[in-house]
Amino acid sequence: NAGVTQTPKFQVLKTGQSMTLQCAQDMNHEYMSWYRQDPGMGLRLIHYSVGAGITDQGEVPNGYNVSRSTTEDFPLRLLSAAPSQTSVYFCASSYTVLAGTYNEQFFGPGTRLTVL
Amino acid sequence: GESVGLHLPTLSVQEGDNSIINCAYSNSASDYFIWYKQESGKGPQFIIDIRSNMDKRQGQRVTVLLNKTVKHLSLQIAATQPGDSAVYFCAEDSPFDAGNMLTFGGGTRLMVKP
């Protein structure tokens, strides 16, 4: 298994440009999520999905869109990039969970995004 | 809002010594507490977790202690090795959501001196 894969590894955008960060997993995980990590800080949840066709907002969703058309893929779209979105983005997946339970999350290697 | 935090941003230890990384949390309703290791340029890697109804859990060379009275979590690494050098995050899982919505602390950098 390749686990959780993310592309691209690095990206530089100009303010106002749009782009899609790709995330895929081959573990048949129902739950997928996107986090951002700013320097010296922990990860913050952007959006998550508990299964194909279902998405919801996390802690910092503004400026980002997601969709989940298949179990394997969970792309993150930046609609109009801003310098405040300069960060490292991590995708994660796990088996489905019920409230009050926890399943180990597997993280991808990250995408380092710089917005000029 | 509720948050998970860490006491020390950097911890430097001698190879072979034991390491203790601390974390304070504020959400007493959290069900699970998890430790992640993040090496430079990589995504976080799961180390160990502990459920809120436990005080201690042991893994291979790692032990997590949970003190609910003072809302404190610690990760102990025995016989620290150079490969343990990384940033360590604690995270907590809310029992009220339908997924693995983790709240992360700011991280502690562990540096192992040879």
PDB file of C-alpha atoms in Angstrom:
ATOM      1  CA  ASN A   1       0.000   0.000   0.000  1.00  0.00           C
ATOM      2  CA  ALA A   2       1.185   3.496  -0.812  1.00  0.00           C
ATOM      3  CA  GLY A   3      -0.753   4.866   2.172  1.00  0.00           C
ATOM      4  CA  VAL A   4      -1.692   8.539   1.925  1.00  0.00           C
ATOM      5  CA  THR A   5      -0.178  10.387  -1.026  1.00  0.00           C
ATOM      6  CA  GLN A   6      -0.200  14.113  -1.691  1.00  0.00           C
ATOM      7  CA  THR A   7       0.698  16.156  -4.750  1.00  0.00           C
ATOM      8  CA  PRO A   8       2.403  18.458  -5.361  1.00  0.00           C
ATOM      9  CA  LYS A   9       5.127  18.487  -2.701  1.00  0.00           C
ATOM     10  CA  PHE A  10       5.866  22.176  -3.248  1.00  0.00           C
ATOM     11  CA  GLN A  11       3.866  24.965  -4.853  1.00  0.00           C
ATOM     12  CA  VAL A  12       4.296  28.706  -5.251  1.00  0.00           C
ATOM     13  CA  LEU A  13       1.262  30.802  -6.143  1.00  0.00           C
ATOM     14  CA  LYS A  14       0.592  34.456  -6.711  1.00  0.00           C
ATOM     15  CA  THR A  15      -2.139  36.178  -4.760  1.00  0.00           C
ATOM     16  CA  GLY A  16      -5.504  35.535  -6.382  1.00  0.00           C
ATOM     17  CA  GLN A  17      -4.538  32.351  -8.169  1.00  0.00           C
ATOM     18  CA  SER A  18      -6.471  29.158  -7.585  1.00  0.00           C
ATOM     19  CA  MET A  19      -5.216  25.619  -7.337  1.00  0.00           C
ATOM     20  CA  THR A  20      -6.098  22.140  -6.120  1.00  0.00           C
ATOM     21  CA  LEU A  21      -4.050  20.092  -3.687  1.00  0.00           C
ATOM     22  CA  GLN A  22      -4.476  16.413  -4.349  1.00  0.00           C
ATOM     23  CA  CYS A  23      -4.816  13.697  -1.713  1.00  0.00           C
ATOM     24  CA  ALA A  24      -5.362  10.006  -2.251  1.00  0.00           C
ATOM     25  CA  GLN A  25      -5.339   6.930  -0.031  1.00  0.00           C
ATOM     26  CA  ASP A  26      -5.424   3.249  -0.907  1.00  0.00           C
ATOM     27  CA  MET A  27      -6.421   1.856   2.486  1.00  0.00           C
ATOM     28  CA  ASN A  28     -10.175   2.040   1.890  1.00  0.00           C
ATOM     29  CA  HIS A  29     -10.535   4.552   4.715  1.00  0.00           C
ATOM     30  CA  GLU A  30     -13.867   6.254   5.015  1.00  0.00           C
ATOM     31  CA  TYR A  31     -12.618   9.244   6.996  1.00  0.00           C
ATOM     32  CA  MET A  32     -10.338  11.815   5.371  1.00  0.00           C
ATOM     33  CA  SER A  33      -9.305  15.273   6.470  1.00  0.00           C
ATOM     34  CA  TRP A  34      -7.125  18.259   5.644  1.00  0.00           C
ATOM     35  CA  TYR A  35      -4.957  20.136   8.126  1.00  0.00           C
ATOM     36  CA  ARG A  36      -2.692  23.117   7.812  1.00  0.00           C
ATOM     37  CA  GLN A  37       0.453  23.612   9.826  1.00  0.00           C
ATOM     38  CA  ASP A  38       1.910  27.061  10.302  1.00  0.00           C
ATOM     39  CA  PRO A  39       5.452  27.613  11.621  1.00  0.00           C
ATOM     40  CA  GLY A  40       5.782  26.824  15.316  1.00  0.00           C
ATOM     41  CA  MET A  41       2.195  25.699  15.585  1.00  0.00           C
ATOM     42  CA  GLY A  42       0.257  22.490  15.694  1.00  0.00           C
ATOM     43  CA  LEU A  43      -2.025  21.264  12.952  1.00  0.00           C
ATOM     44  CA  ARG A  44      -5.418  22.871  12.482  1.00  0.00           C
ATOM     45  CA  LEU A  45      -8.331  21.120  10.837  1.00  0.00           C
ATOM     46  CA  ILE A  46      -9.625  22.711   7.607  1.00  0.00           C
ATOM     47  CA  HIS A  47     -12.235  20.278   6.287  1.00  0.00           C
ATOM     48  CA  TYR A  48     -13.078  16.646   6.776  1.00  0.00           C
ATOM     49  CA  SER A  49     -15.184  13.898   5.231  1.00  0.00           C
ATOM     50  CA  VAL A  50     -16.721  10.848   6.866  1.00  0.00           C
ATOM     51  CA  GLY A  51     -17.396   9.178   3.529  1.00  0.00           C
ATOM     52  CA  ALA A  52     -17.937   9.677  -0.188  1.00  0.00           C
ATOM     53  CA  GLY A  53     -20.359  12.507  -0.852  1.00  0.00           C
ATOM     54  CA  ILE A  54     -20.118  13.919   2.683  1.00  0.00           C
ATOM     55  CA  THR A  55     -17.924  16.821   3.737  1.00  0.00           C
ATOM     56  CA  ASP A  56     -17.923  19.236   6.643  1.00  0.00           C
ATOM     57  CA  GLN A  57     -15.995  22.205   7.946  1.00  0.00           C
ATOM     58  CA  GLY A  58     -13.265  22.097  10.517  1.00  0.00           C
ATOM     59  CA  GLU A  59     -11.676  24.857  12.554  1.00  0.00           C
ATOM     60  CA  VAL A  60     -10.312  27.013   9.686  1.00  0.00           C
ATOM     61  CA  PRO A  61     -12.402  26.397   6.525  1.00  0.00           C
ATOM     62  CA  ASN A  62     -12.513  29.909   5.030  1.00  0.00           C
ATOM     63  CA  GLY A  63     -10.898  30.161   1.607  1.00  0.00           C
ATOM     64  CA  TYR A  64     -10.959  26.415   0.976  1.00  0.00           C
ATOM     65  CA  ASN A  65     -13.352  24.030  -0.718  1.00  0.00           C
ATOM     66  CA  VAL A  66     -13.405  20.246  -0.716  1.00  0.00           C
ATOM     67  CA  SER A  67     -15.324  17.468  -2.400  1.00  0.00           C
ATOM     68  CA  ARG A  68     -15.397  13.706  -1.937  1.00  0.00           C
ATOM     69  CA  SER A  69     -16.648  11.975  -5.059  1.00  0.00           C
ATOM     70  CA  THR A  70     -14.772   8.727  -4.337  1.00  0.00           C
ATOM     71  CA  THR A  71     -13.548   6.961  -1.222  1.00  0.00           C
ATOM     72  CA  GLU A  72      -9.930   7.259  -2.386  1.00  0.00           C
ATOM     73  CA  ASP A  73      -9.636  10.965  -3.229  1.00  0.00           C
ATOM     74  CA  PHE A  74     -10.136  14.136  -1.232  1.00  0.00           C
ATOM     75  CA  PRO A  75      -8.897  17.238  -3.095  1.00  0.00           C
ATOM     76  CA  LEU A  76      -8.540  20.616  -1.408  1.00  0.00           C
ATOM     77  CA  ARG A  77      -9.198  23.705  -3.511  1.00  0.00           C
ATOM     78  CA  LEU A  78      -7.905  27.167  -2.858  1.00  0.00           C
ATOM     79  CA  LEU A  79     -10.334  29.509  -4.551  1.00  0.00           C
ATOM     80  CA  SER A  80      -8.286  32.719  -4.515  1.00  0.00           C
ATOM     81  CA  ALA A  81      -4.928  32.284  -2.839  1.00  0.00           C
ATOM     82  CA  ALA A  82      -3.860  34.775  -0.174  1.00  0.00           C
ATOM     83  CA  PRO A  83      -0.490  35.170   1.607  1.00  0.00           C
ATOM     84  CA  SER A  84      -2.218  34.058   4.834  1.00  0.00           C
ATOM     85  CA  GLN A  85      -2.636  30.643   3.227  1.00  0.00           C
ATOM     86  CA  THR A  86       1.104  30.113   3.082  1.00  0.00           C
ATOM     87  CA  SER A  87       1.494  26.935   5.090  1.00  0.00           C
ATOM     88  CA  VAL A  88       2.185  23.221   4.965  1.00  0.00           C
ATOM     89  CA  TYR A  89      -0.915  21.198   4.201  1.00  0.00           C
ATOM     90  CA  PHE A  90      -1.410  17.652   5.424  1.00  0.00           C
ATOM     91  CA  CYS A  91      -4.028  15.175   4.381  1.00  0.00           C
ATOM     92  CA  ALA A  92      -4.976  12.345   6.738  1.00  0.00           C
ATOM     93  CA  SER A  93      -7.222   9.299   6.652  1.00  0.00           C
ATOM     94  CA  SER A  94      -8.576   6.663   8.991  1.00  0.00           C
ATOM     95  CA  TYR A  95     -11.265   4.052   9.273  1.00  0.00           C
ATOM     96  CA  THR A  96     -14.634   5.450  10.150  1.00  0.00           C
ATOM     97  CA  VAL A  97     -15.306   6.327  13.716  1.00  0.00           C
ATOM     98  CA  LEU A  98     -18.320   6.814  15.887  1.00  0.00           C
ATOM     99  CA  ALA A  99     -18.520   9.603  18.406  1.00  0.00           C
ATOM    100  CA  GLY A 100     -16.624   8.509  21.478  1.00  0.00           C
ATOM    101  CA  THR A 101     -14.216   6.231  19.630  1.00  0.00           C
ATOM    102  CA  TYR A 102     -10.910   6.836  17.929  1.00  0.00           C
ATOM    103  CA  ASN A 103      -9.047   5.218  15.070  1.00  0.00           C
ATOM    104  CA  GLU A 104      -5.435   5.953  14.205  1.00  0.00           C
ATOM    105  CA  GLN A 105      -5.051   8.624  11.555  1.00  0.00           C
ATOM    106  CA  PHE A 106      -2.454   8.220   8.838  1.00  0.00           C
ATOM    107  CA  PHE A 107      -0.913  11.400   7.466  1.00  0.00           C
ATOM    108  CA  GLY A 108       0.479  12.145   4.046  1.00  0.00           C
ATOM    109  CA  PRO A 109       3.919  13.764   3.528  1.00  0.00           C
ATOM    110  CA  GLY A 110       2.481  17.253   3.102  1.00  0.00           C
ATOM    111  CA  THR A 111       2.378  20.006   0.499  1.00  0.00           C
ATOM    112  CA  ARG A 112       4.386  23.145   1.184  1.00  0.00           C
ATOM    113  CA  LEU A 113       2.517  26.105  -0.271  1.00  0.00           C
ATOM    114  CA  THR A 114       3.849  29.634  -0.600  1.00  0.00           C
ATOM    115  CA  VAL A 115       1.572  32.464  -1.695  1.00  0.00           C
ATOM    116  CA  LEU A 116       3.362  35.618  -2.848  1.00  0.00           C
TER     117      LEU A 116
ATOM    118  CA  GLY B   1     -11.950  27.782  22.904  1.00  0.00           C
ATOM    119  CA  GLU B   2     -10.565  24.558  24.297  1.00  0.00           C
ATOM    120  CA  SER B   3      -6.941  23.927  23.487  1.00  0.00           C
ATOM    121  CA  VAL B   4      -4.105  21.505  23.960  1.00  0.00           C
ATOM    122  CA  GLY B   5      -0.736  22.985  24.810  1.00  0.00           C
ATOM    123  CA  LEU B   6       2.797  22.022  25.701  1.00  0.00           C
ATOM    124  CA  HIS B   7       5.055  23.267  28.474  1.00  0.00           C
ATOM    125  CA  LEU B   8       8.443  23.181  26.731  1.00  0.00           C
ATOM    126  CA  PRO B   9       9.144  24.067  23.112  1.00  0.00           C
ATOM    127  CA  THR B  10      12.590  22.372  23.005  1.00  0.00           C
ATOM    128  CA  LEU B  11      14.024  19.449  24.929  1.00  0.00           C
ATOM    129  CA  SER B  12      17.651  18.401  24.613  1.00  0.00           C
ATOM    130  CA  VAL B  13      18.743  15.023  25.994  1.00  0.00           C
ATOM    131  CA  GLN B  14      21.807  12.835  25.871  1.00  0.00           C
ATOM    132  CA  GLU B  15      21.635   9.650  23.840  1.00  0.00           C
ATOM    133  CA  GLY B  16      20.672   6.787  26.114  1.00  0.00           C
ATOM    134  CA  ASP B  17      18.874   8.956  28.645  1.00  0.00           C
ATOM    135  CA  ASN B  18      15.137   8.906  29.166  1.00  0.00           C
ATOM    136  CA  SER B  19      13.043  11.741  27.726  1.00  0.00           C
ATOM    137  CA  ILE B  20       9.849  13.169  29.137  1.00  0.00           C
ATOM    138  CA  ILE B  21       7.647  15.424  27.018  1.00  0.00           C
ATOM    139  CA  ASN B  22       4.749  17.140  28.730  1.00  0.00           C
ATOM    140  CA  CYS B  23       1.397  18.417  27.551  1.00  0.00           C
ATOM    141  CA  ALA B  24      -1.439  20.280  29.255  1.00  0.00           C
ATOM    142  CA  TYR B  25      -4.982  20.028  28.002  1.00  0.00           C
ATOM    143  CA  SER B  26      -8.088  21.978  28.886  1.00  0.00           C
ATOM    144  CA  ASN B  27     -11.000  19.941  27.503  1.00  0.00           C
ATOM    145  CA  SER B  28     -11.886  17.532  30.287  1.00  0.00           C
ATOM    146  CA  ALA B  29     -14.480  15.903  28.003  1.00  0.00           C
ATOM    147  CA  SER B  30     -11.905  14.587  25.509  1.00  0.00           C
ATOM    148  CA  ASP B  31     -12.040  10.835  25.058  1.00  0.00           C
ATOM    149  CA  TYR B  32      -8.656  10.090  23.581  1.00  0.00           C
ATOM    150  CA  PHE B  33      -5.224  11.631  23.784  1.00  0.00           C
ATOM    151  CA  ILE B  34      -2.674  10.879  21.127  1.00  0.00           C
ATOM    152  CA  TRP B  35       1.028  11.486  20.668  1.00  0.00           C
ATOM    153  CA  TYR B  36       2.457  12.101  17.211  1.00  0.00           C
ATOM    154  CA  LYS B  37       6.065  12.293  16.049  1.00  0.00           C
ATOM    155  CA  GLN B  38       6.960  14.537  13.139  1.00  0.00           C
ATOM    156  CA  GLU B  39      10.363  14.325  11.507  1.00  0.00           C
ATOM    157  CA  SER B  40      11.611  17.152   9.357  1.00  0.00           C
ATOM    158  CA  GLY B  41       9.821  17.303   6.027  1.00  0.00           C
ATOM    159  CA  LYS B  42       7.405  14.515   6.865  1.00  0.00           C
ATOM    160  CA  GLY B  43       3.841  14.163   8.053  1.00  0.00           C
ATOM    161  CA  PRO B  44       2.972  13.337  11.662  1.00  0.00           C
ATOM    162  CA  GLN B  45       3.369   9.705  12.620  1.00  0.00           C
ATOM    163  CA  PHE B  46       1.219   8.065  15.279  1.00  0.00           C
ATOM    164  CA  ILE B  47       3.162   6.940  18.352  1.00  0.00           C
ATOM    165  CA  ILE B  48       0.671   5.954  21.005  1.00  0.00           C
ATOM    166  CA  ASP B  49      -2.745   6.873  22.307  1.00  0.00           C
ATOM    167  CA  ILE B  50      -4.533   6.605  25.603  1.00  0.00           C
ATOM    168  CA  ARG B  51      -8.191   6.622  26.423  1.00  0.00           C
ATOM    169  CA  SER B  52      -9.477   8.950  29.095  1.00  0.00           C
ATOM    170  CA  ASN B  53     -10.423   6.046  31.400  1.00  0.00           C
ATOM    171  CA  MET B  54      -6.771   4.937  31.611  1.00  0.00           C
ATOM    172  CA  ASP B  55      -3.840   6.369  33.578  1.00  0.00           C
ATOM    173  CA  LYS B  56      -0.972   4.709  31.783  1.00  0.00           C
ATOM    174  CA  ARG B  57      -0.273   2.912  28.571  1.00  0.00           C
ATOM    175  CA  GLN B  58       2.984   1.387  27.407  1.00  0.00           C
ATOM    176  CA  GLY B  59       4.344   0.759  23.969  1.00  0.00           C
ATOM    177  CA  GLN B  60       7.741  -0.123  22.644  1.00  0.00           C
ATOM    178  CA  ARG B  61      10.151   2.196  24.526  1.00  0.00           C
ATOM    179  CA  VAL B  62       7.326   4.708  25.039  1.00  0.00           C
ATOM    180  CA  THR B  63       4.926   5.236  27.888  1.00  0.00           C
ATOM    181  CA  VAL B  64       2.070   7.718  28.029  1.00  0.00           C
ATOM    182  CA  LEU B  65       0.763   8.916  31.371  1.00  0.00           C
ATOM    183  CA  LEU B  66      -2.546  10.690  31.836  1.00  0.00           C
ATOM    184  CA  ASN B  67      -3.361  12.687  34.931  1.00  0.00           C
ATOM    185  CA  LYS B  68      -6.955  13.826  34.648  1.00  0.00           C
ATOM    186  CA  THR B  69      -6.894  15.615  37.985  1.00  0.00           C
ATOM    187  CA  VAL B  70      -4.475  18.238  36.701  1.00  0.00           C
ATOM    188  CA  LYS B  71      -5.253  17.713  33.002  1.00  0.00           C
ATOM    189  CA  HIS B  72      -1.738  16.672  32.170  1.00  0.00           C
ATOM    190  CA  LEU B  73      -0.374  14.247  29.613  1.00  0.00           C
ATOM    191  CA  SER B  74       3.204  13.076  29.259  1.00  0.00           C
ATOM    192  CA  LEU B  75       5.204  10.957  26.855  1.00  0.00           C
ATOM    193  CA  GLN B  76       8.195   9.070  28.212  1.00  0.00           C
ATOM    194  CA  ILE B  77      10.785   7.710  25.820  1.00  0.00           C
ATOM    195  CA  ALA B  78      13.215   5.201  27.279  1.00  0.00           C
ATOM    196  CA  ALA B  79      16.843   5.047  26.167  1.00  0.00           C
ATOM    197  CA  THR B  80      16.471   7.931  23.742  1.00  0.00           C
ATOM    198  CA  GLN B  81      18.154   7.396  20.396  1.00  0.00           C
ATOM    199  CA  PRO B  82      19.254   9.827  17.667  1.00  0.00           C
ATOM    200  CA  GLY B  83      16.338   8.586  15.569  1.00  0.00           C
ATOM    201  CA  ASP B  84      13.975   9.951  18.197  1.00  0.00           C
ATOM    202  CA  SER B  85      14.962  13.510  17.275  1.00  0.00           C
ATOM    203  CA  ALA B  86      11.784  15.106  15.982  1.00  0.00           C
ATOM    204  CA  VAL B  87       8.912  17.361  16.970  1.00  0.00           C
ATOM    205  CA  TYR B  88       6.351  15.687  19.192  1.00  0.00           C
ATOM    206  CA  PHE B  89       2.714  16.754  19.276  1.00  0.00           C
ATOM    207  CA  CYS B  90       0.000  15.825  21.669  1.00  0.00           C
ATOM    208  CA  ALA B  91      -3.556  15.872  20.376  1.00  0.00           C
ATOM    209  CA  GLU B  92      -6.967  15.238  21.803  1.00  0.00           C
ATOM    210  CA  ASP B  93     -10.072  13.790  20.233  1.00  0.00           C
ATOM    211  CA  SER B  94     -13.455  15.247  21.018  1.00  0.00           C
ATOM    212  CA  PRO B  95     -16.133  12.683  21.853  1.00  0.00           C
ATOM    213  CA  PHE B  96     -18.841  14.883  20.428  1.00  0.00           C
ATOM    214  CA  ASP B  97     -18.017  14.797  16.752  1.00  0.00           C
ATOM    215  CA  ALA B  98     -18.689  12.180  14.124  1.00  0.00           C
ATOM    216  CA  GLY B  99     -15.098  11.817  13.067  1.00  0.00           C
ATOM    217  CA  ASN B 100     -11.496  12.017  14.166  1.00  0.00           C
ATOM    218  CA  MET B 101     -11.449  15.766  14.737  1.00  0.00           C
ATOM    219  CA  LEU B 102      -8.172  16.245  16.517  1.00  0.00           C
ATOM    220  CA  THR B 103      -7.039  19.338  18.377  1.00  0.00           C
ATOM    221  CA  PHE B 104      -3.247  19.600  18.330  1.00  0.00           C
ATOM    222  CA  GLY B 105      -0.848  21.287  20.677  1.00  0.00           C
ATOM    223  CA  GLY B 106       2.015  23.460  19.456  1.00  0.00           C
ATOM    224  CA  GLY B 107       4.721  20.782  19.547  1.00  0.00           C
ATOM    225  CA  THR B 108       7.966  20.092  21.434  1.00  0.00           C
ATOM    226  CA  ARG B 109      11.227  19.645  19.598  1.00  0.00           C
ATOM    227  CA  LEU B 110      13.324  16.788  20.973  1.00  0.00           C
ATOM    228  CA  MET B 111      17.038  16.982  20.233  1.00  0.00           C
ATOM    229  CA  VAL B 112      19.183  13.971  21.041  1.00  0.00           C
ATOM    230  CA  LYS B 113      22.858  14.636  21.604  1.00  0.00           C
ATOM    231  CA  PRO B 114      25.264  11.809  20.706  1.00  0.00           C
TER     232      PRO B 114
END
